[in-house]
Coordinates of C-alpha atoms and ligand atoms in Angstrom, one line a residue:
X1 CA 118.4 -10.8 -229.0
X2 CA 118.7 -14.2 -228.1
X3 CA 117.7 -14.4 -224.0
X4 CA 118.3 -17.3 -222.7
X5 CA 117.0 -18.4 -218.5
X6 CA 118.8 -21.3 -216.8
X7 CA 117.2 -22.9 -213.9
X8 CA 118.7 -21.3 -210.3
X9 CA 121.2 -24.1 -208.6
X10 CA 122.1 -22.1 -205.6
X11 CA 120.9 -24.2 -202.5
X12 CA 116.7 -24.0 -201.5
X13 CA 116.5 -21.1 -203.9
X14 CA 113.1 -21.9 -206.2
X15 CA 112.3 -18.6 -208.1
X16 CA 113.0 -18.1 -211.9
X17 CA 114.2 -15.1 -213.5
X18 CA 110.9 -15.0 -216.1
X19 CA 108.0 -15.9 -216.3
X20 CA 105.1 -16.9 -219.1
X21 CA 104.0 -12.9 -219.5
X22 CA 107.3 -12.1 -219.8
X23 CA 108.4 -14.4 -222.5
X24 CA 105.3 -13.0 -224.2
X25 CA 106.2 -9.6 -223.8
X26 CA 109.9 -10.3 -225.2
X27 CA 108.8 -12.7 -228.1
X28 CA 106.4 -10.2 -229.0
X29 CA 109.8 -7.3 -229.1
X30 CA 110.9 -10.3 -231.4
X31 CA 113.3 -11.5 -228.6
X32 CA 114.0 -15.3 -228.5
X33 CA 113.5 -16.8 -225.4
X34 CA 115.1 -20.0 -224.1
X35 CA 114.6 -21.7 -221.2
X36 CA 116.3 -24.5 -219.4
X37 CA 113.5 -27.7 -218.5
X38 CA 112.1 -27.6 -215.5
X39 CA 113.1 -23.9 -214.4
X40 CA 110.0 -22.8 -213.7
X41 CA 109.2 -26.0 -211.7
X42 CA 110.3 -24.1 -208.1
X43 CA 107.7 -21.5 -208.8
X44 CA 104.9 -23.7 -210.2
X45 CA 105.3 -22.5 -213.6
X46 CA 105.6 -26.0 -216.0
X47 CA 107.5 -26.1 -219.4
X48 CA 104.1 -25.8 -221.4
X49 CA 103.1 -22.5 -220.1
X50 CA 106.5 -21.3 -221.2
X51 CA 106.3 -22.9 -224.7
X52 CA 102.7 -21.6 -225.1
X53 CA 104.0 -17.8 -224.9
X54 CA 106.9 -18.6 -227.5
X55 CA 109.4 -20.0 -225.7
X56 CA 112.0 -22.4 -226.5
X57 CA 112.5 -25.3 -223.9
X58 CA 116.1 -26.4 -223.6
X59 CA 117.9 -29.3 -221.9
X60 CA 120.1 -28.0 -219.9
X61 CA 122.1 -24.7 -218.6
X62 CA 125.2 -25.5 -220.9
X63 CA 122.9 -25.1 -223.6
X64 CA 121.4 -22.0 -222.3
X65 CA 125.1 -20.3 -221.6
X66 CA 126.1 -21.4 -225.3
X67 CA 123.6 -19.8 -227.3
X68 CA 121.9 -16.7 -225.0
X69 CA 123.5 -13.0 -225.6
X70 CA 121.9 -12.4 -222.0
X71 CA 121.5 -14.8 -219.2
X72 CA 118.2 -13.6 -216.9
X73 CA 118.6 -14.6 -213.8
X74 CA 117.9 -14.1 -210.3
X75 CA 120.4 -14.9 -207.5
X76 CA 124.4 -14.7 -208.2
X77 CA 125.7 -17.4 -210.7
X78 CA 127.1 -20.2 -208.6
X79 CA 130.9 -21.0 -210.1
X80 CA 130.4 -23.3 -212.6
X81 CA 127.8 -21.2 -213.8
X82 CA 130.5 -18.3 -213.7
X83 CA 132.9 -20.8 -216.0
X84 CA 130.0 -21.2 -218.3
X85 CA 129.6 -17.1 -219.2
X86 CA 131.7 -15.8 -222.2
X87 CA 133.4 -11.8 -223.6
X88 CA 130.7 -10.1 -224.7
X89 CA 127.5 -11.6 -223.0
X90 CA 125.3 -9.5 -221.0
X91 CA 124.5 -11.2 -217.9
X92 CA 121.4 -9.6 -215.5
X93 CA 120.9 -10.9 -212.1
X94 CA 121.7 -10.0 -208.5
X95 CA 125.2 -9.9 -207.9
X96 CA 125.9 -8.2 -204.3
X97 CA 129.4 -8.3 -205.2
X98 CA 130.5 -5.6 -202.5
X99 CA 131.6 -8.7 -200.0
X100 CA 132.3 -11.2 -202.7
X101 CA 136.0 -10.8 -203.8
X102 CA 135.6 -14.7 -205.6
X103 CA 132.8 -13.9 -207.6
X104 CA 133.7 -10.3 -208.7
X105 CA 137.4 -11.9 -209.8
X106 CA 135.5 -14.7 -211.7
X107 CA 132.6 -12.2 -213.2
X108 CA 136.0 -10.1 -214.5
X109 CA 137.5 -13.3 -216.0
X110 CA 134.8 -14.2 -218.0
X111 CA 134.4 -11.0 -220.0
X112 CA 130.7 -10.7 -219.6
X113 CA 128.9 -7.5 -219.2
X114 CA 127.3 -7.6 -215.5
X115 CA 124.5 -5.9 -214.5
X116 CA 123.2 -6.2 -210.6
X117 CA 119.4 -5.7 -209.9
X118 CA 120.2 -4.4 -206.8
X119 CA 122.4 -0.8 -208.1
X120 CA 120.0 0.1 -210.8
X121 CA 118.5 3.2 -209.9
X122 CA 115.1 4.6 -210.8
X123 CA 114.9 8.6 -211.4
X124 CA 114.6 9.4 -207.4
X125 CA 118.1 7.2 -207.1
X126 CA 115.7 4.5 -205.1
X127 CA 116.4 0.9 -206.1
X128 CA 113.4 -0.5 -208.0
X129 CA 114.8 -3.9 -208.7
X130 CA 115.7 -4.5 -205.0
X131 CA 112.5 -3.0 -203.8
X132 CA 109.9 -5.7 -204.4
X133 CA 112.3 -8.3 -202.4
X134 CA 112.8 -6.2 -200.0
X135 CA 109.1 -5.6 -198.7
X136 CA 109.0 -9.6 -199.5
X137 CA 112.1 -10.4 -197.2
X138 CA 110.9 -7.5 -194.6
X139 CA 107.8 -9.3 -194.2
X140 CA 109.7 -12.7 -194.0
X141 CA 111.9 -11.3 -191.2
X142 CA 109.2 -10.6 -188.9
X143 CA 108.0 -13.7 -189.7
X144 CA 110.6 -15.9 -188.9
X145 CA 111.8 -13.8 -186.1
X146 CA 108.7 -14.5 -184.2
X147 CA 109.2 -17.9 -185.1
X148 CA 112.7 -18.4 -183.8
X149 CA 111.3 -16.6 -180.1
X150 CA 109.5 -19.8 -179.6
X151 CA 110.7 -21.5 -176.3
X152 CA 111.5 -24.8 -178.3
X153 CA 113.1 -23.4 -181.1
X154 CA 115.6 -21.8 -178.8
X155 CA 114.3 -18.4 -178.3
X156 CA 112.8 -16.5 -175.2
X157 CA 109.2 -17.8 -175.0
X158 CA 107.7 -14.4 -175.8
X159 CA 104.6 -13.8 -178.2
X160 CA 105.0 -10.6 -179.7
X161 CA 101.7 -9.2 -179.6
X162 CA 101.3 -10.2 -175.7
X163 CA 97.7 -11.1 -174.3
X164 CA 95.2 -9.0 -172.2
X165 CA 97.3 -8.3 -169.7
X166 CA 100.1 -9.6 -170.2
X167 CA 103.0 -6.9 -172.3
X168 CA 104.0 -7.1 -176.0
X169 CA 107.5 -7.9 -176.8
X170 CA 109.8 -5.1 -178.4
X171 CA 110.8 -5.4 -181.9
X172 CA 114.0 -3.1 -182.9
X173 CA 114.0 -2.5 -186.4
X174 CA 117.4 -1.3 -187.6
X175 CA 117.7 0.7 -191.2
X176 CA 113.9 1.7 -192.2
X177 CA 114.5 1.4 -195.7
X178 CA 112.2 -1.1 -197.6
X179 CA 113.0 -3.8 -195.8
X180 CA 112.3 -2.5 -192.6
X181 CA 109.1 -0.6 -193.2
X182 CA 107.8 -3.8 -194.4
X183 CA 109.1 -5.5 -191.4
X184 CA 107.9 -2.6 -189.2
X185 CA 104.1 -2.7 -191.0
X186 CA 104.7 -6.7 -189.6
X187 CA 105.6 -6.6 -186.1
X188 CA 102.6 -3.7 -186.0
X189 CA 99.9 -6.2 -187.5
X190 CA 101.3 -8.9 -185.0
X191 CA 100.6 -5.5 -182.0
X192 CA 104.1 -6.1 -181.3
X193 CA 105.9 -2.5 -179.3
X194 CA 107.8 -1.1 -182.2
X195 CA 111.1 1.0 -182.7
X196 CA 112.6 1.9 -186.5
X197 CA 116.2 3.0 -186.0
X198 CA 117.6 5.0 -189.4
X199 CA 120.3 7.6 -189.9
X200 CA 117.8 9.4 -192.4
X201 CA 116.0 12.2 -190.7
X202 CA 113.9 12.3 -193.8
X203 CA 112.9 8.7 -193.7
X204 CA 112.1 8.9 -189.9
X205 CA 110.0 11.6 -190.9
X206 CA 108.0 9.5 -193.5
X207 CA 107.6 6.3 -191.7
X208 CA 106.4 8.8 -188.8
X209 CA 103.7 9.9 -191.0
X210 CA 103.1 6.2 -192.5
X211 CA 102.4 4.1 -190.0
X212 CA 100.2 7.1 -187.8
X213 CA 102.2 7.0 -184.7
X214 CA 101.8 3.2 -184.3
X215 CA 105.9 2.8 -184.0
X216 CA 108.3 4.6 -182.4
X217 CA 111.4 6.4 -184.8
X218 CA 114.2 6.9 -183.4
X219 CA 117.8 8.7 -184.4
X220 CA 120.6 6.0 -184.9
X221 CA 123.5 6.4 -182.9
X222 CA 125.8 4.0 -181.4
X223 CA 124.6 4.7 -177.6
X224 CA 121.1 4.8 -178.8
X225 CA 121.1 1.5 -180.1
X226 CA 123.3 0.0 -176.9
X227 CA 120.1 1.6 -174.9
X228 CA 117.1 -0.5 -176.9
X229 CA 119.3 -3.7 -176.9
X230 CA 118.9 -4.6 -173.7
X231 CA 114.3 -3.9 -173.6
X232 CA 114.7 -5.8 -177.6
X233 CA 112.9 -9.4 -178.1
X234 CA 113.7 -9.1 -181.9
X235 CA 116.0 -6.7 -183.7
X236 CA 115.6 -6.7 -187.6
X237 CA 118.8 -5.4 -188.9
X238 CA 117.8 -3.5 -192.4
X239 CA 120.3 -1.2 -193.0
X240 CA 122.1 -0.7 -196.8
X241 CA 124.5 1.9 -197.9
X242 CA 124.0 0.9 -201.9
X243 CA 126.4 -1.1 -203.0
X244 CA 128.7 -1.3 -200.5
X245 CA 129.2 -3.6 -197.7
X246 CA 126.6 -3.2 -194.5
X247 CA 128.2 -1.6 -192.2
X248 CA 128.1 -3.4 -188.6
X249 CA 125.3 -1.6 -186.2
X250 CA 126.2 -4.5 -183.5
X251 CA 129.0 -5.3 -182.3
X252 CA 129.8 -8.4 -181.2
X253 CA 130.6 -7.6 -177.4
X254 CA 127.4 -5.6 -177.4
X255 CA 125.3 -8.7 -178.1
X256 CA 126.0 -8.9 -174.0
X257 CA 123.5 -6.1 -173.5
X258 CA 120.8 -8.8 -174.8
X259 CA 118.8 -10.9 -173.1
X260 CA 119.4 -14.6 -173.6
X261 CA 117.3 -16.1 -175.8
X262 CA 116.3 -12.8 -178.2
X263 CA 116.8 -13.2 -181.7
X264 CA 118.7 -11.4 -184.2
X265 CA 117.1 -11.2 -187.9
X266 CA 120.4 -10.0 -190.3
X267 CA 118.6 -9.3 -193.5
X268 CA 121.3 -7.2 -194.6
X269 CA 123.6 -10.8 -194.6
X270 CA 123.4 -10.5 -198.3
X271 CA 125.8 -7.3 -198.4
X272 CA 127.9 -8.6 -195.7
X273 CA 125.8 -8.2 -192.7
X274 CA 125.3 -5.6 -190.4
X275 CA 125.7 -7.5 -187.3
X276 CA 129.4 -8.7 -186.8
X277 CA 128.6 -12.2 -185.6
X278 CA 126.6 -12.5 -188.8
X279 CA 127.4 -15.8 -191.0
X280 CA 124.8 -16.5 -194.3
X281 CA 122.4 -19.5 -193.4
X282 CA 120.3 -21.0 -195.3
X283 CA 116.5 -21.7 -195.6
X284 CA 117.3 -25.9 -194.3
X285 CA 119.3 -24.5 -191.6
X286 CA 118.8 -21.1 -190.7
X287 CA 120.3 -20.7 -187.6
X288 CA 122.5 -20.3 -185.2
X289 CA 123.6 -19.1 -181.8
X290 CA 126.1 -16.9 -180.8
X291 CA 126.5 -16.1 -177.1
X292 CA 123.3 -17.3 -176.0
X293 CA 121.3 -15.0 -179.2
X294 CA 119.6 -16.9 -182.4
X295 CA 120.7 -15.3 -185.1
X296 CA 118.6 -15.7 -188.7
X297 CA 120.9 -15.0 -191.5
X298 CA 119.2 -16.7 -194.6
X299 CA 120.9 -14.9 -197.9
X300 CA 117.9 -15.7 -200.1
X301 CA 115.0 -15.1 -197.8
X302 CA 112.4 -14.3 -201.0
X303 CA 113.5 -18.2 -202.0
X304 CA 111.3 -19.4 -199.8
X305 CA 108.3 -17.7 -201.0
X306 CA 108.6 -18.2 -204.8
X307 CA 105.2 -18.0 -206.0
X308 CA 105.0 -14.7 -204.6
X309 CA 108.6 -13.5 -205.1
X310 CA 109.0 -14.9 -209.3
X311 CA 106.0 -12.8 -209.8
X312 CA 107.1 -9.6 -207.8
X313 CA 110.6 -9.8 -209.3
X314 CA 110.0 -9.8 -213.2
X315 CA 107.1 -7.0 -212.9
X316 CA 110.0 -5.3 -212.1
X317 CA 112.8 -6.6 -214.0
X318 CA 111.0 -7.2 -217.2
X319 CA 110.9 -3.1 -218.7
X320 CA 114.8 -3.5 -218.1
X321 CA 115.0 -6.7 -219.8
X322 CA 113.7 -5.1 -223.0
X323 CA 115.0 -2.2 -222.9
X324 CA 118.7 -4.0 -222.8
X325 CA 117.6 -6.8 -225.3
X326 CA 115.9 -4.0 -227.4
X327 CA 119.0 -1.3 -227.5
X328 CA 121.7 -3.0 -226.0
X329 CA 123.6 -2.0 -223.0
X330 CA 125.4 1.0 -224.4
X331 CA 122.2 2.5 -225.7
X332 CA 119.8 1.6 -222.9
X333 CA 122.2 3.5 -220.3
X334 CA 121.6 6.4 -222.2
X335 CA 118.0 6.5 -222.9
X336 CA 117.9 5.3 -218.7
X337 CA 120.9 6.6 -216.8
X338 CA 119.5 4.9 -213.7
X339 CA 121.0 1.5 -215.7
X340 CA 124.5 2.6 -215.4
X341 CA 124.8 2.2 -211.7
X342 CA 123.6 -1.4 -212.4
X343 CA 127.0 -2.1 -214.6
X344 CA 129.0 -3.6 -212.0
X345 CA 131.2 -5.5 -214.1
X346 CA 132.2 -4.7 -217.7
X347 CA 135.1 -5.9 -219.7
X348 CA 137.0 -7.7 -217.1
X349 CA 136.9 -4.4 -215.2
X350 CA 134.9 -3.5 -212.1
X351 CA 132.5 -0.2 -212.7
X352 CA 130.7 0.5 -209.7
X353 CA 133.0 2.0 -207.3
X354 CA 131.4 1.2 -204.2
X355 CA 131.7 -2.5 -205.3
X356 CA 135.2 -1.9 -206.6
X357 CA 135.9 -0.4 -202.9
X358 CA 134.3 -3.5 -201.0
X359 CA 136.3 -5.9 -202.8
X360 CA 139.9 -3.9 -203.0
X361 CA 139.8 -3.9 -206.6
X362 CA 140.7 -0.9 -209.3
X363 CA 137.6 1.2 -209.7
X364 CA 137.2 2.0 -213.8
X365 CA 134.1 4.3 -215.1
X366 CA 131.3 1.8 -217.0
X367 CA 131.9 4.5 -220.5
X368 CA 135.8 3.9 -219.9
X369 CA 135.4 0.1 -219.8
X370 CA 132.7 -0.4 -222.4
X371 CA 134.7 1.9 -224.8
X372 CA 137.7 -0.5 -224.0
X373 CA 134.8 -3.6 -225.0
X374 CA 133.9 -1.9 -228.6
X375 CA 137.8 -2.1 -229.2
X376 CA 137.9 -5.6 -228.5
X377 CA 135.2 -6.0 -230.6
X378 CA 133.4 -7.7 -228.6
Ligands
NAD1 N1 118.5 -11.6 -197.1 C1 117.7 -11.4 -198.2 O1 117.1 -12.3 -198.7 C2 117.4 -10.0 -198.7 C3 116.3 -9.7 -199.5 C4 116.1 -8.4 -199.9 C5 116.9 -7.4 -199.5 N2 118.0 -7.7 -198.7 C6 118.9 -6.7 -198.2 O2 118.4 -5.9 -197.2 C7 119.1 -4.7 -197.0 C8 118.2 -3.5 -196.9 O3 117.5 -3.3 -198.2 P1 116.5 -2.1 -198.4 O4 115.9 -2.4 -199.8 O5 115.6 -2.0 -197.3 O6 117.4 -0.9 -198.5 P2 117.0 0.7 -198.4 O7 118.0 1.5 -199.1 O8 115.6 0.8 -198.8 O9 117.0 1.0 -196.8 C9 118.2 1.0 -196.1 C10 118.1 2.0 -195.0 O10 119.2 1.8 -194.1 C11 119.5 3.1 -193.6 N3 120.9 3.1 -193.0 C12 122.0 3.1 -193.7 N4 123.1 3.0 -192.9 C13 122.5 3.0 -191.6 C14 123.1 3.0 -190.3 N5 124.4 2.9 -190.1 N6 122.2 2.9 -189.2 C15 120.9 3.0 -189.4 N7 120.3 3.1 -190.7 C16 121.1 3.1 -191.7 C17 119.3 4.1 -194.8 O11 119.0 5.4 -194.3 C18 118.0 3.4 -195.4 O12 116.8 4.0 -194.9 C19 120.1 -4.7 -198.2 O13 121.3 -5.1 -197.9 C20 119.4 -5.7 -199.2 O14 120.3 -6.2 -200.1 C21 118.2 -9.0 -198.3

């Protein structure tokens, strides 16, 4: 199969969808690989060390859409990327299509084959292809949060680990998934006072066990989380319901239980956002306030760490990679049904019914529309 990577245009997003041990691993399946100049650049990765694992540099992304059967790739294709794909092509990225009505209608008009990292499904229904950015973007969160508390960048003026002396500030962490475990492990290293809110009895159960005691777990109900806003310095909002669109865990009138200045991390933006005065940021300007709250809702947070993040995405994406380039899509769903839930888009119709749900369209079973692709022989 030809594979082709274009280099990411979506704003302050630096990653690349391969990288020089992966081209080796697909030349040496007897894949070609074909990369746009430069795409690597973001993630320190030059041309050369491409080319010198069998790669083929090309000059731009029109070239890479025109000849590649699949486009690897790692954030959703911006429109005139999405005018670019054709029937037939099998395009592998993160879609988070659930709240994106646009892109769904334009990923359905091109005829491509769309598969989102984040609904593929390992053999435990976890999602290993979301995973690894996750723990990246939990840690991020954190980060940034305690970042955005500083008195000049508009937040409270509170360290979170405290002093001798002097208390810790209180870091709510809101869905313990991935994200928040990793933003959990975070605000624990920083000896911040921490509390992981989940609806999953099981998963409080684990993180209890994980971190020793060291965090608080607690049930998450509506009054629940109306009784920790008002102690919270940071809340982490972490939840996901997979594919579908985050549900809201905070109203906007409840962001008046908060104190001023306390900041709002929505990692979650990226499905929606699971705080309703949630808008996506971006990495130049992250922020913004809402009744006297920062809120950090950066869509891309693994962008900003793109040596790290290139490398931690294509260890994971890379068996999937083969496995479609080596059997196709029809074929690879079957030998790994955990594939299928990644078909979000197949023959101009949507196949993931949680997506097809969030964006009000006709729901249609991946075998039904693929079956419907063979006939158009395409
Ligand atoms: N902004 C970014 O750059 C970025 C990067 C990576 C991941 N994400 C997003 O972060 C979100 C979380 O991802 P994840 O990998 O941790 O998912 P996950 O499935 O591992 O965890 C989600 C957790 O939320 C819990 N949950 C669901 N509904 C809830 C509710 N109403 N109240 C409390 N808990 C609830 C689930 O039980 C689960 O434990 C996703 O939307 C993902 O796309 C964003």
């Amino acid at each position: 199969m030809r594979i082709g990577v274009p280099t990411e245009i979506k704003p302050d997003e630096y990653r690349v969808a391969v990288t020089p041990a992966g081209v080796r691993e697909l030349s040496e399946h007897g894949h070609e690989v074909l990369i746009e100049a430069g795409a690597g650049r973001g993630s320190a990765i030059e041309d050369a060390e491409f080319e010198a694992q069998g790669a083929e540099i090309v000059a731009d992304a029109a070239a890479v859409f025109e000849r590649a059967e699949m486009i690897l790739h790692v954030k959703e294709l911006q429109a005139p990327e999405i005018e670019m794909l054709r029937p037939g092509q099998l395009l592998f990225t993160y879609l988070h299509l659930a709240p994106d009505p646009e892109q769904t209608s334009g990923l359905c008009r091109s005829g491509a084959t769309c598969i989102a990292y984040e609904t593929v499904e390992d053999a435990q229904g976890r999602l290993p292809l979301l995973a690894p950015m996750s723990e990246i973007a939990g840690k991020i969160a954190t980060q940034a949060g305690a970042f955005m508390l500083e008195k000049p960048l508009g937040g409270r003026g509170i360290l979170l680990g405290g002093v001798p002396g002097v208390a810790a500030a209180n870091v709510m962490v809101i869905g313990g998934g991935v994200v928040g475990m990793n933003a959990a492990f975070i605000a624990i290293g920083m000896e911040a006072d921490v509390f992981v809110f989940d609806r999953s009895i099981p998963r409080l159960r684990e993180l209890d066990v994980t971190f020793g005691g060291r965090c608080s777990t607690v049930y998450s109900t509506t009054l629940a989380v109306e009784e920790m806003l008002p102690r919270a310095d940071l809340v982490v909002g972490a939840v996901l319901v997979h594919g579908a669109r985050a549900p809201y865990v905070v109203k906007r009138e409840q962001l008046a239980l908060m104190k001023p200045g306390s900041v709002l991390v929505d990692v979650a933006i990226d499905q929606g956002g699971c705080f309703e005065t949630s808008r996506p940021t971006t990495h130049r300007d992250p922020t913004f306030e809402v009744d006297g709250i920062t809120h950090y809702c950066v869509a891309n947070m693994p962008g900003a760490v793109p040596i790290t993040s290139t490398h931690a995405l294509t260890n994971a994406t890379l068996p999937y990679a083969l496995a479609l380039a080596d059997h196709g899509v029809a074929a690879a769903i079957r030998r790994d049904p955990g594939l299928r839930p990644g078909v979000n888009v197949a023959a101009g119709k949507v196949t993931h019914q949680a997506v097809a749900e969030g964006v009000g369209m006709e729901y249609v079973p991946v075998e039904e529309a693929l079956e419907l692709d063979s006939r158009k022989g395409s």
